[in-house]
């Protein structure tokens, strides 16, 4: 449906309003309803248009605000020919879930005097604490502008107001926070209708007015109140993560195994030294890892499900008010947006439908790639317990803002990360990629290999029946190896990665696309990391071999005695062979 | 009618000049562009759709929104880079001003050429500073980001006063009001000029005027 506008009055044009087809068709109907706002001087058609404009303006406002807090850059294409009806001539995509929630909150009403539509943006940390960041309010006041032309001036001014909203949503402090969400915290939104509630914003909150548009029935005002006092955040959140941030920097400086490492430098938080050293710096790290395991659960069906919309012409069709069926009770709705997984592609010029993945399975999450491609990734709950968002945030370097933030990983490397290669090109990316391994082993409950009780390095894979090998000194590794075995650490404990820059080569990320194992509780990547540094073979170390040689010689007489006892069996065996 | 004039001032480091100017100019143009007009019979017209794009700055902690039009972006970038070159070559202590002027054309009879009547002028004054060390630069990144945010709020405030805008033109008049040369968006007719002030700040020793965009050669 194309939106047509009557031209502004020019001296050599008639002043008659030129009606669109739909207006002509519905004109007769509007006169019958006998609305009581005729006294405002507004024609019924204009009133109807105005209501429609305000309703869709409210819906688009919510879309803009929520999309600005998804954590990704928004990109839409301009189109010279109207492709249907993009409301207010702006290409603003409609996330169906958001529209649905907005309509539910509005419940068939429009923002009016005393009835404001508010979008509340809040932050929720991995520990479960939440904090309101900002509240966007769409209000209506009594100041009317009777002379203004509804279908033209009001429409254009609403369009400009939406553009202003686009600009302002990138300016408030919550924008930067939302771009960095994913692992330590997520950004949530809530739409409500009625009285504006600003008490949750703390002291000293600031207000910025986006703009106003006068209409014959009132003045539409759009503003934002945002929190300035982030004290809660700084005390609780960032203290925890400070050791982690400090740790990353010296990853390439010292090998983690060296004992002379000063305590305040910390350790990479995915490394666990074999002697169970628990320095003060590690406590915070451990805690946050522990927290990660418990707080991110498999997303419930109502969360983090968004479908990409098909071509705008299908979705953005303005629905006449009459046809919208809305429940009467405007409930308060809270939604979690795992924004890092949403990504939008601009509609192709030729008009094919965009990637449209209806999320039939609530556990499916849309995964946004770097180039804007969308990969649909099933997030299977691991071990029946938790799916993790355990990405360690890379240190902010100039130019890296917004680059790598959009990826998040499930706990056991089960995501199909086609783009991630094992050998990153530059150190910064290596740091980023390496630190993303955190928590890969965090969730290892009782399914941990119980062969940990054995001292054998490959005990998990040793044939169970051969008990005699346990005591065989040839097979058993020496007790105090010069290079400590990460295997022991990983078998005994949780949360160790076991790989480190012992040599020049650093395995920063290993996510084999093909590896998926239901039998063993570890996959190929895990296995590789754990057994990457096996201890030296016993036979290769001289003093041990000499020791065992001596033992062998000592035990020879006993063995000979045994063989002599069984000499009949051996003879029978030899006869059988002949 | 009077032309309204707005002045924005920013203090930036040399490498931030380009992005700061782009951010502000694009923010203004976002509000002053519409979709392409398509005139039909009966004197009505339909308007195309304007897409938007988020741009992260590399040297400033800031993200701005611009219209999704590569052509327009190219034009603005060209103007800004000329301004930046002029600033760095001037040898002064780095003060300059770039102006974005929206105008309307009024057809005059022969022999007089068409008049350009500005209805809105945005002047962005730039003060370039040199920083000594990396720490100061880091602080500058954040500070300039905040300042730009404030400027965007100022721009939005002015625009949302909904003061004079040219009337929507008929098909024959559209080139007097809008720049119709771009394929995907249609900003109001604009021109970008700049001038560099020398260290005295009062007199203009180097004045460079360039007309970056004009639909008719004057």
PDB file of C-alpha atoms in Angstrom, chain A residues 3-191:
ATOM      1  CA  UNK A   3       1.418   6.238   1.060  1.00  0.00           C
ATOM      2  CA  UNK A   4       0.464   9.259  -0.880  1.00  0.00           C
ATOM      3  CA  UNK A   5       0.347  12.784   0.321  1.00  0.00           C
ATOM      4  CA  UNK A   6      -1.587  15.744  -0.764  1.00  0.00           C
ATOM      5  CA  UNK A   7       0.671  18.463  -1.997  1.00  0.00           C
ATOM      6  CA  UNK A   8       1.252  21.564  -0.095  1.00  0.00           C
ATOM      7  CA  UNK A   9      -0.894  24.389  -1.259  1.00  0.00           C
ATOM      8  CA  UNK A  10       0.723  26.168  -4.160  1.00  0.00           C
ATOM      9  CA  UNK A  11      -0.680  29.178  -5.746  1.00  0.00           C
ATOM     10  CA  UNK A  12      -1.510  27.542  -9.021  1.00  0.00           C
ATOM     11  CA  UNK A  13      -2.828  24.322  -7.554  1.00  0.00           C
ATOM     12  CA  UNK A  14      -6.211  23.806  -6.135  1.00  0.00           C
ATOM     13  CA  UNK A  15      -6.543  23.702  -2.433  1.00  0.00           C
ATOM     14  CA  UNK A  16      -8.640  20.600  -2.524  1.00  0.00           C
ATOM     15  CA  UNK A  17      -7.178  17.751  -0.596  1.00  0.00           C
ATOM     16  CA  UNK A  18      -6.360  14.933  -2.879  1.00  0.00           C
ATOM     17  CA  UNK A  19      -7.442  11.683  -1.385  1.00  0.00           C
ATOM     18  CA  UNK A  20      -5.808   8.364  -1.679  1.00  0.00           C
ATOM     19  CA  UNK A  21      -7.734   5.383  -2.816  1.00  0.00           C
ATOM     20  CA  UNK A  22      -8.106   3.999   0.663  1.00  0.00           C
ATOM     21  CA  UNK A  23      -9.289   7.273   1.954  1.00  0.00           C
ATOM     22  CA  UNK A  24     -11.937   7.409  -0.709  1.00  0.00           C
ATOM     23  CA  UNK A  25     -13.013   3.910   0.022  1.00  0.00           C
ATOM     24  CA  UNK A  26     -13.355   4.434   3.728  1.00  0.00           C
ATOM     25  CA  UNK A  27     -14.711   7.925   3.613  1.00  0.00           C
ATOM     26  CA  UNK A  28     -18.310   6.941   3.730  1.00  0.00           C
ATOM     27  CA  UNK A  29     -17.698   4.678   6.684  1.00  0.00           C
ATOM     28  CA  UNK A  30     -16.095   7.283   8.828  1.00  0.00           C
ATOM     29  CA  UNK A  31     -19.020   9.605   8.693  1.00  0.00           C
ATOM     30  CA  UNK A  32     -21.280   7.007  10.222  1.00  0.00           C
ATOM     31  CA  UNK A  33     -19.376   6.495  13.402  1.00  0.00           C
ATOM     32  CA  UNK A  34     -20.276   9.870  14.746  1.00  0.00           C
ATOM     33  CA  UNK A  35     -17.180  10.468  16.727  1.00  0.00           C
ATOM     34  CA  UNK A  36     -17.383  13.087  19.356  1.00  0.00           C
ATOM     35  CA  UNK A  37     -14.190  14.823  18.474  1.00  0.00           C
ATOM     36  CA  UNK A  38     -15.759  16.826  15.743  1.00  0.00           C
ATOM     37  CA  UNK A  39     -15.639  19.777  18.052  1.00  0.00           C
ATOM     38  CA  UNK A  40     -11.870  19.815  17.827  1.00  0.00           C
ATOM     39  CA  UNK A  41     -12.292  20.748  14.212  1.00  0.00           C
ATOM     40  CA  UNK A  42     -10.696  17.628  13.039  1.00  0.00           C
ATOM     41  CA  UNK A  43     -12.353  15.710  10.298  1.00  0.00           C
ATOM     42  CA  UNK A  44     -13.084  12.086  11.101  1.00  0.00           C
ATOM     43  CA  UNK A  45     -10.714  10.951   8.423  1.00  0.00           C
ATOM     44  CA  UNK A  46      -7.961  13.065   9.851  1.00  0.00           C
ATOM     45  CA  UNK A  47      -8.667  11.777  13.302  1.00  0.00           C
ATOM     46  CA  UNK A  48      -8.464   8.257  12.092  1.00  0.00           C
ATOM     47  CA  UNK A  49      -5.233   8.955  10.290  1.00  0.00           C
ATOM     48  CA  UNK A  50      -3.820  10.652  13.320  1.00  0.00           C
ATOM     49  CA  UNK A  51      -4.655   7.713  15.531  1.00  0.00           C
ATOM     50  CA  UNK A  52      -3.009   5.407  13.081  1.00  0.00           C
ATOM     51  CA  UNK A  53       0.072   7.566  12.879  1.00  0.00           C
ATOM     52  CA  UNK A  54       0.417   7.735  16.620  1.00  0.00           C
ATOM     53  CA  UNK A  55      -0.074   4.037  17.020  1.00  0.00           C
ATOM     54  CA  UNK A  56       2.550   3.137  14.470  1.00  0.00           C
ATOM     55  CA  UNK A  57       4.809   5.830  15.731  1.00  0.00           C
ATOM     56  CA  UNK A  58       4.659   4.205  19.133  1.00  0.00           C
ATOM     57  CA  UNK A  59       5.430   0.790  17.662  1.00  0.00           C
ATOM     58  CA  UNK A  60       8.314   2.108  15.614  1.00  0.00           C
ATOM     59  CA  UNK A  61       9.674   3.985  18.606  1.00  0.00           C
ATOM     60  CA  UNK A  62       9.811   0.761  20.561  1.00  0.00           C
ATOM     61  CA  UNK A  63      11.528  -0.997  17.669  1.00  0.00           C
ATOM     62  CA  UNK A  64      14.175   1.693  17.379  1.00  0.00           C
ATOM     63  CA  UNK A  65      14.902   1.700  21.092  1.00  0.00           C
ATOM     64  CA  UNK A  66      15.069  -2.048  21.457  1.00  0.00           C
ATOM     65  CA  UNK A  67      17.148  -2.505  18.336  1.00  0.00           C
ATOM     66  CA  UNK A  68      19.569   0.112  19.574  1.00  0.00           C
ATOM     67  CA  UNK A  69      20.142  -1.941  22.693  1.00  0.00           C
ATOM     68  CA  UNK A  70      20.705  -5.254  21.009  1.00  0.00           C
ATOM     69  CA  UNK A  71      24.412  -4.755  21.057  1.00  0.00           C
ATOM     70  CA  UNK A  72      24.980  -4.747  17.343  1.00  0.00           C
ATOM     71  CA  UNK A  73      25.195  -2.150  14.666  1.00  0.00           C
ATOM     72  CA  UNK A  74      22.012  -1.623  12.783  1.00  0.00           C
ATOM     73  CA  UNK A  75      22.071  -1.346   9.032  1.00  0.00           C
ATOM     74  CA  UNK A  76      19.132  -0.880   6.710  1.00  0.00           C
ATOM     75  CA  UNK A  77      19.026   0.033   3.059  1.00  0.00           C
ATOM     76  CA  UNK A  78      17.550   3.028   1.398  1.00  0.00           C
ATOM     77  CA  UNK A  79      15.152   2.397  -1.377  1.00  0.00           C
ATOM     78  CA  UNK A  80      14.289   4.979  -3.937  1.00  0.00           C
ATOM     79  CA  UNK A  81      11.005   3.428  -4.875  1.00  0.00           C
ATOM     80  CA  UNK A  82       8.560   2.864  -2.094  1.00  0.00           C
ATOM     81  CA  UNK A  83       8.542  -0.829  -1.434  1.00  0.00           C
ATOM     82  CA  UNK A  84       5.201  -1.078   0.126  1.00  0.00           C
ATOM     83  CA  UNK A  85       4.748   0.997   3.184  1.00  0.00           C
ATOM     84  CA  UNK A  86       7.700   1.701   5.338  1.00  0.00           C
ATOM     85  CA  UNK A  87       6.138   3.804   7.960  1.00  0.00           C
ATOM     86  CA  UNK A  88       7.382   7.356   8.145  1.00  0.00           C
ATOM     87  CA  UNK A  89       9.546   6.642   5.101  1.00  0.00           C
ATOM     88  CA  UNK A  90      12.207   5.125   7.262  1.00  0.00           C
ATOM     89  CA  UNK A  91      13.581   1.634   6.907  1.00  0.00           C
ATOM     90  CA  UNK A  92      13.082   0.375  10.439  1.00  0.00           C
ATOM     91  CA  UNK A  93      12.809  -3.334  10.713  1.00  0.00           C
ATOM     92  CA  UNK A  94      10.107  -4.878  12.791  1.00  0.00           C
ATOM     93  CA  UNK A  95      11.145  -7.539  15.202  1.00  0.00           C
ATOM     94  CA  UNK A  96       7.901  -9.457  15.552  1.00  0.00           C
ATOM     95  CA  UNK A  97       8.444 -10.297  19.178  1.00  0.00           C
ATOM     96  CA  UNK A  98       8.969  -6.687  20.067  1.00  0.00           C
ATOM     97  CA  UNK A  99       5.919  -5.598  18.137  1.00  0.00           C
ATOM     98  CA  UNK A 100       3.918  -8.241  19.860  1.00  0.00           C
ATOM     99  CA  UNK A 101       5.028  -7.097  23.290  1.00  0.00           C
ATOM    100  CA  UNK A 102       4.419  -3.471  22.464  1.00  0.00           C
ATOM    101  CA  UNK A 103       0.927  -4.236  21.283  1.00  0.00           C
ATOM    102  CA  UNK A 104       0.281  -6.232  24.399  1.00  0.00           C
ATOM    103  CA  UNK A 105       1.391  -3.388  26.576  1.00  0.00           C
ATOM    104  CA  UNK A 106      -0.699  -0.890  24.673  1.00  0.00           C
ATOM    105  CA  UNK A 107      -3.694  -3.206  24.699  1.00  0.00           C
ATOM    106  CA  UNK A 108      -5.501  -1.318  22.015  1.00  0.00           C
ATOM    107  CA  UNK A 109      -4.995   2.057  23.588  1.00  0.00           C
ATOM    108  CA  UNK A 110      -2.992   4.950  22.387  1.00  0.00           C
ATOM    109  CA  UNK A 111      -0.603   7.114  24.308  1.00  0.00           C
ATOM    110  CA  UNK A 112      -2.728   9.882  25.717  1.00  0.00           C
ATOM    111  CA  UNK A 113      -2.832  12.385  28.463  1.00  0.00           C
ATOM    112  CA  UNK A 114      -1.826  10.566  31.595  1.00  0.00           C
ATOM    113  CA  UNK A 115      -1.242   7.415  29.628  1.00  0.00           C
ATOM    114  CA  UNK A 116       2.351   7.216  28.541  1.00  0.00           C
ATOM    115  CA  UNK A 117       4.106   4.436  26.814  1.00  0.00           C
ATOM    116  CA  UNK A 118       7.415   3.660  28.416  1.00  0.00           C
ATOM    117  CA  UNK A 119      10.272   1.435  27.434  1.00  0.00           C
ATOM    118  CA  UNK A 120      12.525   0.609  30.321  1.00  0.00           C
ATOM    119  CA  UNK A 121      16.039  -0.594  29.618  1.00  0.00           C
ATOM    120  CA  UNK A 122      17.809  -2.418  32.393  1.00  0.00           C
ATOM    121  CA  UNK A 123      20.929  -4.399  32.906  1.00  0.00           C
ATOM    122  CA  UNK A 124      21.152  -7.779  34.512  1.00  0.00           C
ATOM    123  CA  UNK A 125      24.454  -9.201  35.619  1.00  0.00           C
ATOM    124  CA  UNK A 126      25.448 -12.799  35.588  1.00  0.00           C
ATOM    125  CA  UNK A 127      24.966 -12.863  39.326  1.00  0.00           C
ATOM    126  CA  UNK A 128      21.341 -11.987  38.928  1.00  0.00           C
ATOM    127  CA  UNK A 129      21.537  -8.365  40.014  1.00  0.00           C
ATOM    128  CA  UNK A 130      19.659  -5.960  37.879  1.00  0.00           C
ATOM    129  CA  UNK A 131      19.649  -2.242  37.520  1.00  0.00           C
ATOM    130  CA  UNK A 132      17.512   0.116  35.521  1.00  0.00           C
ATOM    131  CA  UNK A 133      19.555   2.112  33.082  1.00  0.00           C
ATOM    132  CA  UNK A 134      17.087   4.293  31.276  1.00  0.00           C
ATOM    133  CA  UNK A 135      13.421   4.857  30.602  1.00  0.00           C
ATOM    134  CA  UNK A 136      12.154   6.170  27.303  1.00  0.00           C
ATOM    135  CA  UNK A 137       8.787   7.865  27.537  1.00  0.00           C
ATOM    136  CA  UNK A 138       6.322   8.630  24.797  1.00  0.00           C
ATOM    137  CA  UNK A 139       3.858  11.043  26.281  1.00  0.00           C
ATOM    138  CA  UNK A 140       0.991  13.166  25.153  1.00  0.00           C
ATOM    139  CA  UNK A 141       0.062  16.466  26.684  1.00  0.00           C
ATOM    140  CA  UNK A 142      -2.895  18.742  26.253  1.00  0.00           C
ATOM    141  CA  UNK A 143      -1.301  21.411  24.157  1.00  0.00           C
ATOM    142  CA  UNK A 144      -3.008  21.122  20.819  1.00  0.00           C
ATOM    143  CA  UNK A 145      -2.024  22.559  17.526  1.00  0.00           C
ATOM    144  CA  UNK A 146      -5.296  22.798  15.727  1.00  0.00           C
ATOM    145  CA  UNK A 147      -4.100  24.256  12.507  1.00  0.00           C
ATOM    146  CA  UNK A 148      -1.593  21.687  11.659  1.00  0.00           C
ATOM    147  CA  UNK A 149      -2.190  19.365   8.767  1.00  0.00           C
ATOM    148  CA  UNK A 150      -2.417  15.833   9.990  1.00  0.00           C
ATOM    149  CA  UNK A 151      -1.701  13.755   6.991  1.00  0.00           C
ATOM    150  CA  UNK A 152       1.212  15.800   5.951  1.00  0.00           C
ATOM    151  CA  UNK A 153       2.993  17.950   8.446  1.00  0.00           C
ATOM    152  CA  UNK A 154       2.380  15.722  11.414  1.00  0.00           C
ATOM    153  CA  UNK A 155       3.524  12.705   9.470  1.00  0.00           C
ATOM    154  CA  UNK A 156       6.744  14.350   8.362  1.00  0.00           C
ATOM    155  CA  UNK A 157       7.475  15.687  11.785  1.00  0.00           C
ATOM    156  CA  UNK A 158       6.948  12.256  13.291  1.00  0.00           C
ATOM    157  CA  UNK A 159       9.419  10.987  10.734  1.00  0.00           C
ATOM    158  CA  UNK A 160      11.987  13.560  11.795  1.00  0.00           C
ATOM    159  CA  UNK A 161      11.348  12.650  15.406  1.00  0.00           C
ATOM    160  CA  UNK A 162      12.091   9.027  14.654  1.00  0.00           C
ATOM    161  CA  UNK A 163      15.357  10.040  13.029  1.00  0.00           C
ATOM    162  CA  UNK A 164      16.205  12.016  16.115  1.00  0.00           C
ATOM    163  CA  UNK A 165      15.431   8.986  18.196  1.00  0.00           C
ATOM    164  CA  UNK A 166      17.820   6.947  16.075  1.00  0.00           C
ATOM    165  CA  UNK A 167      20.544   9.477  16.725  1.00  0.00           C
ATOM    166  CA  UNK A 168      19.887   9.917  20.442  1.00  0.00           C
ATOM    167  CA  UNK A 169      19.721   6.205  21.213  1.00  0.00           C
ATOM    168  CA  UNK A 170      23.401   5.997  20.268  1.00  0.00           C
ATOM    169  CA  UNK A 171      24.338   8.799  22.564  1.00  0.00           C
ATOM    170  CA  UNK A 172      23.033   7.812  25.975  1.00  0.00           C
ATOM    171  CA  UNK A 173      25.394   5.855  28.245  1.00  0.00           C
ATOM    172  CA  UNK A 174      23.375   2.676  27.948  1.00  0.00           C
ATOM    173  CA  UNK A 175      24.375   2.343  24.316  1.00  0.00           C
ATOM    174  CA  UNK A 176      27.990   1.645  25.117  1.00  0.00           C
ATOM    175  CA  UNK A 177      26.972  -0.768  27.814  1.00  0.00           C
ATOM    176  CA  UNK A 178      24.674  -2.587  25.466  1.00  0.00           C
ATOM    177  CA  UNK A 179      27.392  -2.960  22.861  1.00  0.00           C
ATOM    178  CA  UNK A 180      29.489  -4.817  25.373  1.00  0.00           C
ATOM    179  CA  UNK A 181      26.868  -7.120  26.716  1.00  0.00           C
ATOM    180  CA  UNK A 182      26.999 -10.861  26.454  1.00  0.00           C
ATOM    181  CA  UNK A 183      28.942 -12.503  29.185  1.00  0.00           C
ATOM    182  CA  UNK A 184      28.992 -10.439  32.311  1.00  0.00           C
ATOM    183  CA  UNK A 185      25.605  -8.954  31.778  1.00  0.00           C
ATOM    184  CA  UNK A 186      22.724  -8.667  29.422  1.00  0.00           C
ATOM    185  CA  UNK A 187      20.398  -5.835  28.591  1.00  0.00           C
ATOM    186  CA  UNK A 188      16.702  -6.285  29.084  1.00  0.00           C
ATOM    187  CA  UNK A 189      13.736  -4.224  28.023  1.00  0.00           C
ATOM    188  CA  UNK A 190      10.283  -3.809  29.442  1.00  0.00           C
ATOM    189  CA  UNK A 191       7.349  -2.027  27.936  1.00  0.00           C
TER     190      UNK A 191
END
